[in-house]
Amino acid sequence: MNVLGIETSCDETSVAIISDNELKTNLISSQDFHKDFGGVVPELSSRAHLQILMPLIKNALSKSNISLDKIDLITATAGPGLIGALLVGLTFAKSLAYSLKKPFIPVNHIEGHIFSGFLMTEKPEFPYLCLVVSGGHTLLLIVKSDTDIQKLGTTIDDAAGEAFDKVSKLIGLGYPGGPKIQSIAESYQSDLINFPIAQCKKEFDFSFSGLKTAVLRHIQKNYGSSEQIPAGDLPMIAASFQASVVKALVNNVRKAIERFHVSSISLVGGVAANKLLGNELELLAHKFNKKLVIPSNEFCGDNAAMIAYRGLKLFNSGLKYNLDYNAYPGLSDNTFIKPFLQ
Ligand code: AMP
Ligand code: MG
């Protein structure tokens, strides 16, 4: 069984091929030019996907030594994401399925992330606690099986990755913020500024917009404006902000471990590449004797391997789709699995 996976939900064009349950190729082309604009420009993203997708598919087929007519299943991200970007990958996948007369499976991008730990050699064990932290989402979930996902909490304002990106922009480090803040924070070993951690009404929810405002107030009070921050103080601000985000995330994971029975913890999404977050969860997992699975960087960020993997699972569970299936930019956090059960 040869599966072709396509991911174009935001600023990564990615194509993967799974052959006989083994990942053969996972190619990712990142649209780095968005950094010049301080964030992802949707129209430019769609155009870049359009240009790169076909060559990337050809490249993935040749790297996997598989010809197009040997592909048995075509999967693509249907949402959530930027509508124009999603439509490029989804329309391409459906057209290919139509012309090759092969089945097509649309995949929820967040579900792709949730099960991305299964791309690793050490896999999560059900039931597992899953922390999804990306540029657009922050979710704490209990994953009981391939089709049973319980949502414990979500962000009531900014996503964790979005907070990294906004604060990075605020202190002049640019986009994408996560890696830049992490890298400058690494050199700082001294006292941290005590930025607040929000308490939400629902105990497993998250909130990061107050933290962003606290960083802004700190800058205004101490320096007047961001332009006047001495370069020597940037590591302290970055490290303090990063520590607060990590603390907010880890606190909720700890509460959930204490409350619910889980065998493993899985940290997924772009922010899962954050070393401090990984280290803190490692300590927590060790303390509670749980297995921790963090996908490698290749599978943390947006990638088609997780889409192909999830699409294959859904196909094997007997789901069938027609080619009318459309892109859903705002596929709600509450709709895991359901939209595909039709
Ligand atoms: P995704 O939405 O899954 O593509 O992930 C992209 C998000 O992850 C962006 O908001 C990045 O700033 C964030 N990110 C990537 N690497 C890191 C890191 N090392 N630390 C924190 N955030 C990161
Ligand atoms: Mg993502």
mmCIF file of C-alpha atoms and ligand atoms in Angstrom:
data_model
loop_
_atom_site.group_PDB
_atom_site.id
_atom_site.type_symbol
_atom_site.label_atom_id
_atom_site.label_comp_id
_atom_site.label_asym_id
_atom_site.label_seq_id
_atom_site.Cartn_x
_atom_site.Cartn_y
_atom_site.Cartn_z
ATOM 1 C CA MET A 1 0.000 0.000 0.000
ATOM 2 C CA ASN A 2 1.566 3.306 -1.134
ATOM 3 C CA VAL A 3 0.174 6.484 0.446
ATOM 4 C CA LEU A 4 0.787 10.027 -0.795
ATOM 5 C CA GLY A 5 0.349 12.781 1.834
ATOM 6 C CA ILE A 6 0.093 16.490 1.060
ATOM 7 C CA GLU A 7 0.257 19.338 3.603
ATOM 8 C CA THR A 8 -0.270 22.997 2.613
ATOM 9 C CA SER A 9 -2.181 24.524 5.541
ATOM 10 C CA CYS A 10 0.146 27.450 6.253
ATOM 11 C CA ASP A 11 3.697 28.302 5.211
ATOM 12 C CA GLU A 12 5.179 24.830 4.734
ATOM 13 C CA THR A 13 4.633 22.844 1.545
ATOM 14 C CA SER A 14 5.175 19.205 2.418
ATOM 15 C CA VAL A 15 4.835 15.887 0.606
ATOM 16 C CA ALA A 16 5.301 12.444 2.154
ATOM 17 C CA ILE A 17 5.127 8.875 0.970
ATOM 18 C CA ILE A 18 4.347 5.920 3.208
ATOM 19 C CA SER A 19 4.932 2.544 1.637
ATOM 20 C CA ASP A 20 3.801 -0.674 3.363
ATOM 21 C CA ASN A 21 3.435 1.210 6.666
ATOM 22 C CA GLU A 22 6.959 2.594 6.439
ATOM 23 C CA LEU A 23 7.703 6.283 5.944
ATOM 24 C CA LYS A 24 9.810 6.515 2.780
ATOM 25 C CA THR A 25 10.019 10.265 2.250
ATOM 26 C CA ASN A 26 8.949 13.437 4.040
ATOM 27 C CA LEU A 27 9.933 16.546 2.083
ATOM 28 C CA ILE A 28 9.298 19.971 3.634
ATOM 29 C CA SER A 29 9.755 23.260 1.824
ATOM 30 C CA SER A 30 9.451 26.280 4.157
ATOM 31 C CA GLN A 31 8.427 29.677 2.822
ATOM 32 C CA ASP A 32 11.150 31.701 4.537
ATOM 33 C CA PHE A 33 10.293 34.915 2.673
ATOM 34 C CA HIS A 34 7.426 35.657 5.113
ATOM 35 C CA LYS A 35 9.994 36.852 7.656
ATOM 36 C CA ASP A 36 10.400 40.037 5.575
ATOM 37 C CA PHE A 37 6.736 40.826 6.374
ATOM 38 C CA GLY A 38 6.865 39.864 10.079
ATOM 39 C CA GLY A 39 4.298 37.076 9.632
ATOM 40 C CA VAL A 40 2.634 34.815 7.078
ATOM 41 C CA VAL A 41 1.035 36.677 4.120
ATOM 42 C CA PRO A 42 -1.851 34.385 3.042
ATOM 43 C CA GLU A 43 -1.914 35.265 -0.675
ATOM 44 C CA LEU A 44 1.855 34.866 -1.034
ATOM 45 C CA SER A 45 1.617 31.557 0.799
ATOM 46 C CA SER A 46 -0.994 30.179 -1.673
ATOM 47 C CA ARG A 47 1.073 31.237 -4.674
ATOM 48 C CA ALA A 48 4.231 29.655 -3.291
ATOM 49 C CA HIS A 49 2.386 26.357 -2.586
ATOM 50 C CA LEU A 50 1.132 26.398 -6.179
ATOM 51 C CA GLN A 51 4.666 26.783 -7.518
ATOM 52 C CA ILE A 52 6.387 24.250 -5.311
ATOM 53 C CA LEU A 53 3.820 21.454 -4.853
ATOM 54 C CA MET A 54 4.157 19.698 -8.224
ATOM 55 C CA PRO A 55 8.006 19.618 -8.245
ATOM 56 C CA LEU A 56 7.953 18.466 -4.607
ATOM 57 C CA ILE A 57 5.595 15.549 -5.445
ATOM 58 C CA LYS A 58 7.821 14.521 -8.363
ATOM 59 C CA ASN A 59 10.860 14.717 -6.110
ATOM 60 C CA ALA A 60 9.191 12.646 -3.354
ATOM 61 C CA LEU A 61 8.143 9.950 -5.858
ATOM 62 C CA SER A 62 11.610 9.703 -7.341
ATOM 63 C CA LYS A 63 13.281 9.657 -3.876
ATOM 64 C CA SER A 64 10.914 6.836 -2.836
ATOM 65 C CA ASN A 65 11.445 5.016 -6.129
ATOM 66 C CA ILE A 66 7.686 4.842 -6.696
ATOM 67 C CA SER A 67 5.857 5.924 -9.850
ATOM 68 C CA LEU A 68 2.615 7.904 -9.647
ATOM 69 C CA ASP A 69 0.506 5.007 -10.965
ATOM 70 C CA LYS A 70 1.670 2.887 -7.983
ATOM 71 C CA ILE A 71 0.087 5.287 -5.458
ATOM 72 C CA ASP A 72 -2.936 3.558 -3.822
ATOM 73 C CA LEU A 73 -4.248 6.300 -1.522
ATOM 74 C CA ILE A 74 -4.107 10.109 -1.633
ATOM 75 C CA THR A 75 -4.424 12.182 1.548
ATOM 76 C CA ALA A 76 -4.276 15.928 2.141
ATOM 77 C CA THR A 77 -4.884 18.433 4.931
ATOM 78 C CA ALA A 78 -8.451 19.788 4.728
ATOM 79 C CA GLY A 79 -8.188 22.231 7.668
ATOM 80 C CA PRO A 80 -7.716 24.143 9.818
ATOM 81 C CA GLY A 81 -5.424 26.620 8.079
ATOM 82 C CA LEU A 82 -5.333 29.452 5.556
ATOM 83 C CA ILE A 83 -8.150 28.890 3.072
ATOM 84 C CA GLY A 84 -6.128 29.696 -0.074
ATOM 85 C CA ALA A 85 -3.200 27.574 1.075
ATOM 86 C CA LEU A 86 -5.459 24.647 2.018
ATOM 87 C CA LEU A 87 -7.256 24.793 -1.333
ATOM 88 C CA VAL A 88 -4.007 24.386 -3.267
ATOM 89 C CA GLY A 89 -3.113 21.050 -1.602
ATOM 90 C CA LEU A 90 -6.657 19.754 -1.266
ATOM 91 C CA THR A 91 -7.672 20.544 -4.861
ATOM 92 C CA PHE A 92 -4.456 19.014 -6.139
ATOM 93 C CA ALA A 93 -5.034 15.863 -4.078
ATOM 94 C CA LYS A 94 -8.655 15.502 -5.206
ATOM 95 C CA SER A 95 -7.740 16.069 -8.875
ATOM 96 C CA LEU A 96 -5.013 13.462 -8.619
ATOM 97 C CA ALA A 97 -7.392 10.984 -6.953
ATOM 98 C CA TYR A 98 -9.973 11.609 -9.688
ATOM 99 C CA SER A 99 -7.526 11.148 -12.562
ATOM 100 C CA LEU A 100 -5.824 8.084 -11.032
ATOM 101 C CA LYS A 101 -9.192 6.650 -9.829
ATOM 102 C CA LYS A 102 -7.734 6.184 -6.341
ATOM 103 C CA PRO A 103 -9.339 6.821 -2.931
ATOM 104 C CA PHE A 104 -8.894 10.208 -1.300
ATOM 105 C CA ILE A 105 -8.904 10.958 2.451
ATOM 106 C CA PRO A 106 -9.059 14.514 3.872
ATOM 107 C CA VAL A 107 -7.172 14.954 7.155
ATOM 108 C CA ASN A 108 -7.678 17.310 10.098
ATOM 109 C CA HIS A 109 -4.296 19.019 10.514
ATOM 110 C CA ILE A 110 -4.580 19.029 14.315
ATOM 111 C CA GLU A 111 -5.306 15.289 14.306
ATOM 112 C CA GLY A 112 -2.165 14.942 12.206
ATOM 113 C CA HIS A 113 -0.174 16.635 15.007
ATOM 114 C CA ILE A 114 -1.946 14.656 17.782
ATOM 115 C CA PHE A 115 -0.846 11.319 16.305
ATOM 116 C CA SER A 116 2.581 12.527 15.092
ATOM 117 C CA GLY A 117 4.250 10.718 18.027
ATOM 118 C CA PHE A 118 3.508 7.461 16.202
ATOM 119 C CA LEU A 119 6.064 8.437 13.539
ATOM 120 C CA MET A 120 8.771 7.908 16.158
ATOM 121 C CA THR A 121 10.366 4.582 17.101
ATOM 122 C CA GLU A 122 9.232 5.055 20.741
ATOM 123 C CA LYS A 123 5.462 5.557 20.378
ATOM 124 C CA PRO A 124 2.899 6.953 22.845
ATOM 125 C CA GLU A 125 0.688 4.424 24.627
ATOM 126 C CA PHE A 126 -3.087 4.921 24.991
ATOM 127 C CA PRO A 127 -4.487 6.669 26.928
ATOM 128 C CA TYR A 128 -2.023 9.531 26.578
ATOM 129 C CA LEU A 129 -2.029 13.181 27.497
ATOM 130 C CA CYS A 130 -1.326 15.285 24.428
ATOM 131 C CA LEU A 131 -0.168 18.902 24.549
ATOM 132 C CA VAL A 132 -0.598 20.481 21.110
ATOM 133 C CA VAL A 133 1.380 23.721 20.921
ATOM 134 C CA SER A 134 1.681 25.436 17.559
ATOM 135 C CA GLY A 135 1.443 28.845 15.907
ATOM 136 C CA GLY A 136 -2.348 28.601 15.755
ATOM 137 C CA HIS A 137 -3.380 26.189 18.535
ATOM 138 C CA THR A 138 -2.801 25.326 22.178
ATOM 139 C CA LEU A 139 -4.712 22.275 23.313
ATOM 140 C CA LEU A 140 -4.522 19.791 26.158
ATOM 141 C CA LEU A 141 -6.180 16.485 25.293
ATOM 142 C CA ILE A 142 -6.568 12.926 26.461
ATOM 143 C CA VAL A 143 -6.172 10.585 23.507
ATOM 144 C CA LYS A 144 -7.889 7.339 24.437
ATOM 145 C CA SER A 145 -7.737 5.588 21.059
ATOM 146 C CA ASP A 146 -7.421 6.351 17.335
ATOM 147 C CA THR A 147 -10.965 7.705 17.352
ATOM 148 C CA ASP A 148 -11.561 8.910 20.903
ATOM 149 C CA ILE A 149 -10.060 12.263 21.832
ATOM 150 C CA GLN A 150 -11.222 14.218 24.877
ATOM 151 C CA LYS A 151 -10.457 17.933 25.028
ATOM 152 C CA LEU A 152 -9.433 19.155 28.491
ATOM 153 C CA GLY A 153 -8.409 22.707 27.701
ATOM 154 C CA THR A 154 -7.534 25.223 25.026
ATOM 155 C CA THR A 155 -6.296 28.797 24.836
ATOM 156 C CA ILE A 156 -8.880 31.488 25.409
ATOM 157 C CA ASP A 157 -6.832 34.035 23.420
ATOM 158 C CA ASP A 158 -3.387 33.647 21.783
ATOM 159 C CA ALA A 159 -1.789 30.303 20.951
ATOM 160 C CA ALA A 160 1.582 29.564 22.616
ATOM 161 C CA GLY A 161 3.494 29.870 19.318
ATOM 162 C CA GLU A 162 1.608 33.059 18.482
ATOM 163 C CA ALA A 163 2.718 34.536 21.841
ATOM 164 C CA PHE A 164 6.356 33.672 21.004
ATOM 165 C CA ASP A 165 5.942 35.313 17.590
ATOM 166 C CA LYS A 166 4.261 38.465 18.950
ATOM 167 C CA VAL A 167 6.752 39.006 21.790
ATOM 168 C CA SER A 168 9.667 38.364 19.438
ATOM 169 C CA LYS A 169 8.328 41.046 17.104
ATOM 170 C CA LEU A 170 7.795 43.380 20.079
ATOM 171 C CA ILE A 171 11.424 43.134 21.205
ATOM 172 C CA GLY A 172 12.723 43.378 17.636
ATOM 173 C CA LEU A 173 13.898 39.778 17.142
ATOM 174 C CA GLY A 174 11.628 39.092 14.152
ATOM 175 C CA TYR A 175 9.773 36.056 12.793
ATOM 176 C CA PRO A 176 9.408 33.160 13.541
ATOM 177 C CA GLY A 177 9.695 34.113 17.179
ATOM 178 C CA GLY A 178 10.052 30.737 18.900
ATOM 179 C CA PRO A 179 13.521 29.759 17.686
ATOM 180 C CA LYS A 180 14.793 33.366 18.007
ATOM 181 C CA ILE A 181 13.590 33.776 21.597
ATOM 182 C CA GLN A 182 14.916 30.329 22.537
ATOM 183 C CA SER A 183 18.321 31.048 21.053
ATOM 184 C CA ILE A 184 18.803 34.463 22.729
ATOM 185 C CA ALA A 185 17.403 33.160 26.054
ATOM 186 C CA GLU A 186 19.946 30.329 26.109
ATOM 187 C CA SER A 187 22.797 32.687 27.056
ATOM 188 C CA TYR A 188 20.933 34.028 30.130
ATOM 189 C CA GLN A 189 21.540 32.295 33.467
ATOM 190 C CA SER A 190 20.601 34.970 36.017
ATOM 191 C CA ASP A 191 17.406 36.172 37.802
ATOM 192 C CA LEU A 192 14.185 36.227 35.795
ATOM 193 C CA ILE A 193 11.550 38.963 35.613
ATOM 194 C CA ASN A 194 8.409 37.665 37.315
ATOM 195 C CA PHE A 195 5.884 37.895 34.454
ATOM 196 C CA PRO A 196 2.361 36.765 35.475
ATOM 197 C CA ILE A 197 0.817 33.410 34.620
ATOM 198 C CA ALA A 198 -2.889 33.661 33.864
ATOM 199 C CA GLN A 199 -5.453 31.716 35.896
ATOM 200 C CA CYS A 200 -8.385 30.802 33.654
ATOM 201 C CA LYS A 201 -11.970 30.099 34.744
ATOM 202 C CA LYS A 202 -11.727 26.585 33.330
ATOM 203 C CA GLU A 203 -8.808 24.929 35.074
ATOM 204 C CA PHE A 204 -7.172 23.336 32.009
ATOM 205 C CA ASP A 205 -7.480 26.404 29.743
ATOM 206 C CA PHE A 206 -4.565 28.663 28.814
ATOM 207 C CA SER A 207 -4.233 32.406 28.262
ATOM 208 C CA PHE A 208 -1.176 34.176 26.856
ATOM 209 C CA SER A 209 -2.367 37.643 25.868
ATOM 210 C CA GLY A 210 -1.919 39.039 29.415
ATOM 211 C CA LEU A 211 1.674 37.810 29.397
ATOM 212 C CA LYS A 212 2.320 39.626 26.131
ATOM 213 C CA THR A 213 0.848 42.822 27.645
ATOM 214 C CA ALA A 214 3.002 42.357 30.775
ATOM 215 C CA VAL A 215 6.125 42.218 28.588
ATOM 216 C CA LEU A 216 4.982 45.390 26.803
ATOM 217 C CA ARG A 217 4.340 47.197 30.134
ATOM 218 C CA HIS A 218 7.755 46.112 31.437
ATOM 219 C CA ILE A 219 9.393 47.581 28.337
ATOM 220 C CA GLN A 220 7.429 50.846 28.529
ATOM 221 C CA LYS A 221 8.156 51.274 32.238
ATOM 222 C CA ASN A 222 11.864 50.457 32.103
ATOM 223 C CA TYR A 223 12.961 51.646 28.666
ATOM 224 C CA GLY A 224 10.194 53.840 27.204
ATOM 225 C CA SER A 225 9.934 51.833 23.989
ATOM 226 C CA SER A 226 11.218 48.606 22.395
ATOM 227 C CA GLU A 227 13.768 50.532 20.324
ATOM 228 C CA GLN A 228 15.435 51.700 23.525
ATOM 229 C CA ILE A 229 15.992 48.249 25.083
ATOM 230 C CA PRO A 230 19.777 47.829 25.493
ATOM 231 C CA ALA A 231 20.921 44.741 23.550
ATOM 232 C CA GLY A 232 22.334 43.368 26.823
ATOM 233 C CA ASP A 233 18.831 43.207 28.385
ATOM 234 C CA LEU A 234 17.188 41.250 25.546
ATOM 235 C CA PRO A 235 18.296 37.795 26.810
ATOM 236 C CA MET A 236 16.766 38.531 30.248
ATOM 237 C CA ILE A 237 13.397 39.573 28.733
ATOM 238 C CA ALA A 238 13.380 36.623 26.310
ATOM 239 C CA ALA A 239 14.334 34.092 29.015
ATOM 240 C CA SER A 240 11.724 35.450 31.471
ATOM 241 C CA PHE A 241 8.955 35.365 28.855
ATOM 242 C CA GLN A 242 9.922 31.859 27.738
ATOM 243 C CA ALA A 243 9.983 30.628 31.362
ATOM 244 C CA SER A 244 6.463 31.975 31.954
ATOM 245 C CA VAL A 245 5.011 30.314 28.827
ATOM 246 C CA VAL A 246 6.654 27.011 29.766
ATOM 247 C CA LYS A 247 5.432 27.264 33.366
ATOM 248 C CA ALA A 248 1.834 27.906 32.222
ATOM 249 C CA LEU A 249 1.943 24.878 29.903
ATOM 250 C CA VAL A 250 3.663 22.529 32.354
ATOM 251 C CA ASN A 251 1.352 23.525 35.261
ATOM 252 C CA ASN A 252 -1.700 22.325 33.343
ATOM 253 C CA VAL A 253 0.022 19.123 32.254
ATOM 254 C CA ARG A 254 0.926 18.411 35.892
ATOM 255 C CA LYS A 255 -2.670 18.984 37.056
ATOM 256 C CA ALA A 256 -3.963 16.688 34.309
ATOM 257 C CA ILE A 257 -1.519 13.888 35.217
ATOM 258 C CA GLU A 258 -2.624 14.120 38.837
ATOM 259 C CA ARG A 259 -6.316 14.017 37.867
ATOM 260 C CA PHE A 260 -6.545 11.492 35.030
ATOM 261 C CA HIS A 261 -5.107 8.086 34.350
ATOM 262 C CA VAL A 262 -2.673 8.260 31.405
ATOM 263 C CA SER A 263 0.187 6.007 30.330
ATOM 264 C CA SER A 264 2.175 8.505 28.296
ATOM 265 C CA ILE A 265 2.576 12.195 27.553
ATOM 266 C CA SER A 266 3.080 13.496 24.042
ATOM 267 C CA LEU A 267 4.221 17.015 23.174
ATOM 268 C CA VAL A 268 3.454 17.985 19.561
ATOM 269 C CA GLY A 269 3.311 21.010 17.224
ATOM 270 C CA GLY A 270 5.921 23.627 16.292
ATOM 271 C CA VAL A 271 6.503 24.832 19.879
ATOM 272 C CA ALA A 272 7.390 21.232 20.863
ATOM 273 C CA ALA A 273 10.833 22.088 19.435
ATOM 274 C CA ASN A 274 11.360 24.339 22.477
ATOM 275 C CA LYS A 275 14.166 22.857 24.590
ATOM 276 C CA LEU A 276 13.091 24.323 27.946
ATOM 277 C CA LEU A 277 9.553 22.979 27.472
ATOM 278 C CA GLY A 278 10.919 19.555 26.503
ATOM 279 C CA ASN A 279 13.274 19.495 29.508
ATOM 280 C CA GLU A 280 10.557 20.521 31.988
ATOM 281 C CA LEU A 281 8.159 17.882 30.650
ATOM 282 C CA GLU A 282 10.942 15.316 30.824
ATOM 283 C CA LEU A 283 11.357 16.057 34.553
ATOM 284 C CA LEU A 284 7.599 15.845 35.069
ATOM 285 C CA ALA A 285 7.289 12.577 33.158
ATOM 286 C CA HIS A 286 10.148 11.115 35.165
ATOM 287 C CA LYS A 287 8.556 12.215 38.456
ATOM 288 C CA PHE A 288 5.211 10.597 37.598
ATOM 289 C CA ASN A 289 6.774 7.602 35.872
ATOM 290 C CA LYS A 290 5.157 8.292 32.481
ATOM 291 C CA LYS A 291 6.597 7.771 29.046
ATOM 292 C CA LEU A 292 7.266 11.074 27.229
ATOM 293 C CA VAL A 293 7.149 11.187 23.426
ATOM 294 C CA ILE A 294 8.277 14.339 21.624
ATOM 295 C CA PRO A 295 8.518 13.922 17.850
ATOM 296 C CA SER A 296 11.827 14.943 16.268
ATOM 297 C CA ASN A 297 11.923 18.483 14.804
ATOM 298 C CA GLU A 298 11.035 17.146 11.345
ATOM 299 C CA PHE A 299 7.680 15.906 12.699
ATOM 300 C CA CYS A 300 7.047 18.707 15.271
ATOM 301 C CA GLY A 301 6.458 21.448 12.734
ATOM 302 C CA ASP A 302 3.996 21.145 9.865
ATOM 303 C CA ASN A 303 4.773 18.072 7.773
ATOM 304 C CA ALA A 304 3.023 15.684 5.402
ATOM 305 C CA ALA A 305 4.260 12.508 7.117
ATOM 306 C CA MET A 306 1.733 13.028 9.917
ATOM 307 C CA ILE A 307 -1.016 13.691 7.351
ATOM 308 C CA ALA A 308 -0.226 10.513 5.386
ATOM 309 C CA TYR A 309 -0.069 8.519 8.641
ATOM 310 C CA ARG A 310 -3.422 9.832 9.892
ATOM 311 C CA GLY A 311 -5.037 9.465 6.438
ATOM 312 C CA LEU A 312 -3.933 5.834 6.246
ATOM 313 C CA LYS A 313 -5.386 5.153 9.734
ATOM 314 C CA LEU A 314 -8.735 6.664 8.753
ATOM 315 C CA PHE A 315 -8.750 4.706 5.485
ATOM 316 C CA ASN A 316 -7.945 1.450 7.282
ATOM 317 C CA SER A 317 -10.781 2.118 9.732
ATOM 318 C CA GLY A 318 -13.157 2.002 6.767
ATOM 319 C CA LEU A 319 -13.868 5.682 6.197
ATOM 320 C CA LYS A 320 -14.838 6.650 2.653
ATOM 321 C CA TYR A 321 -15.067 10.126 1.145
ATOM 322 C CA ASN A 322 -16.239 11.543 -2.091
ATOM 323 C CA LEU A 323 -14.444 14.307 -3.922
ATOM 324 C CA ASP A 324 -17.013 16.924 -2.786
ATOM 325 C CA TYR A 325 -15.148 17.227 0.506
ATOM 326 C CA ASN A 326 -14.131 20.859 0.949
ATOM 327 C CA ALA A 327 -11.466 22.833 2.818
ATOM 328 C CA TYR A 328 -12.383 24.051 6.322
ATOM 329 C CA PRO A 329 -10.202 27.005 7.376
ATOM 330 C CA GLY A 330 -11.630 27.163 10.898
ATOM 331 C CA LEU A 331 -12.219 23.486 11.537
ATOM 332 C CA SER A 332 -13.211 23.853 15.147
ATOM 333 C CA ASP A 333 -11.234 22.449 18.057
ATOM 334 C CA ASN A 334 -14.432 20.660 19.073
ATOM 335 C CA THR A 335 -14.796 18.710 15.874
ATOM 336 C CA PHE A 336 -12.026 16.122 16.135
ATOM 337 C CA ILE A 337 -12.927 13.056 14.121
ATOM 338 C CA LYS A 338 -16.568 14.069 13.667
ATOM 339 C CA PRO A 339 -16.289 16.074 10.431
ATOM 340 C CA PHE A 340 -14.834 13.042 8.751
ATOM 341 C CA LEU A 341 -17.436 10.607 9.989
ATOM 342 C CA GLN A 342 -20.128 12.456 7.941
HETATM 343 P P1 AMP B 1 3.377 25.232 13.575
HETATM 344 O O1 AMP B 1 2.204 26.193 13.735
HETATM 345 O O2 AMP B 1 3.130 23.882 14.139
HETATM 346 O O3 AMP B 1 3.922 25.244 12.184
HETATM 347 O O4 AMP B 1 4.565 25.837 14.463
HETATM 348 C C1 AMP B 1 5.074 27.125 14.241
HETATM 349 C C2 AMP B 1 5.144 27.853 15.571
HETATM 350 O O5 AMP B 1 6.096 27.195 16.424
HETATM 351 C C3 AMP B 1 5.592 29.298 15.443
HETATM 352 O O6 AMP B 1 4.736 30.109 16.217
HETATM 353 C C4 AMP B 1 7.013 29.279 16.013
HETATM 354 O O7 AMP B 1 7.381 30.512 16.622
HETATM 355 C C5 AMP B 1 6.915 28.167 17.043
HETATM 356 N N1 AMP B 1 8.219 27.572 17.343
HETATM 357 C C6 AMP B 1 9.061 26.931 16.498
HETATM 358 N N2 AMP B 1 10.213 26.570 17.135
HETATM 359 C C7 AMP B 1 10.068 26.976 18.429
HETATM 360 C C8 AMP B 1 10.902 26.924 19.594
HETATM 361 N N3 AMP B 1 12.117 26.366 19.550
HETATM 362 N N4 AMP B 1 10.427 27.457 20.752
HETATM 363 C C9 AMP B 1 9.192 28.017 20.798
HETATM 364 N N5 AMP B 1 8.372 28.127 19.732
HETATM 365 C C10 AMP B 1 8.803 27.617 18.563
HETATM 366 MG MG MG B 2 0.692 22.981 12.540
#
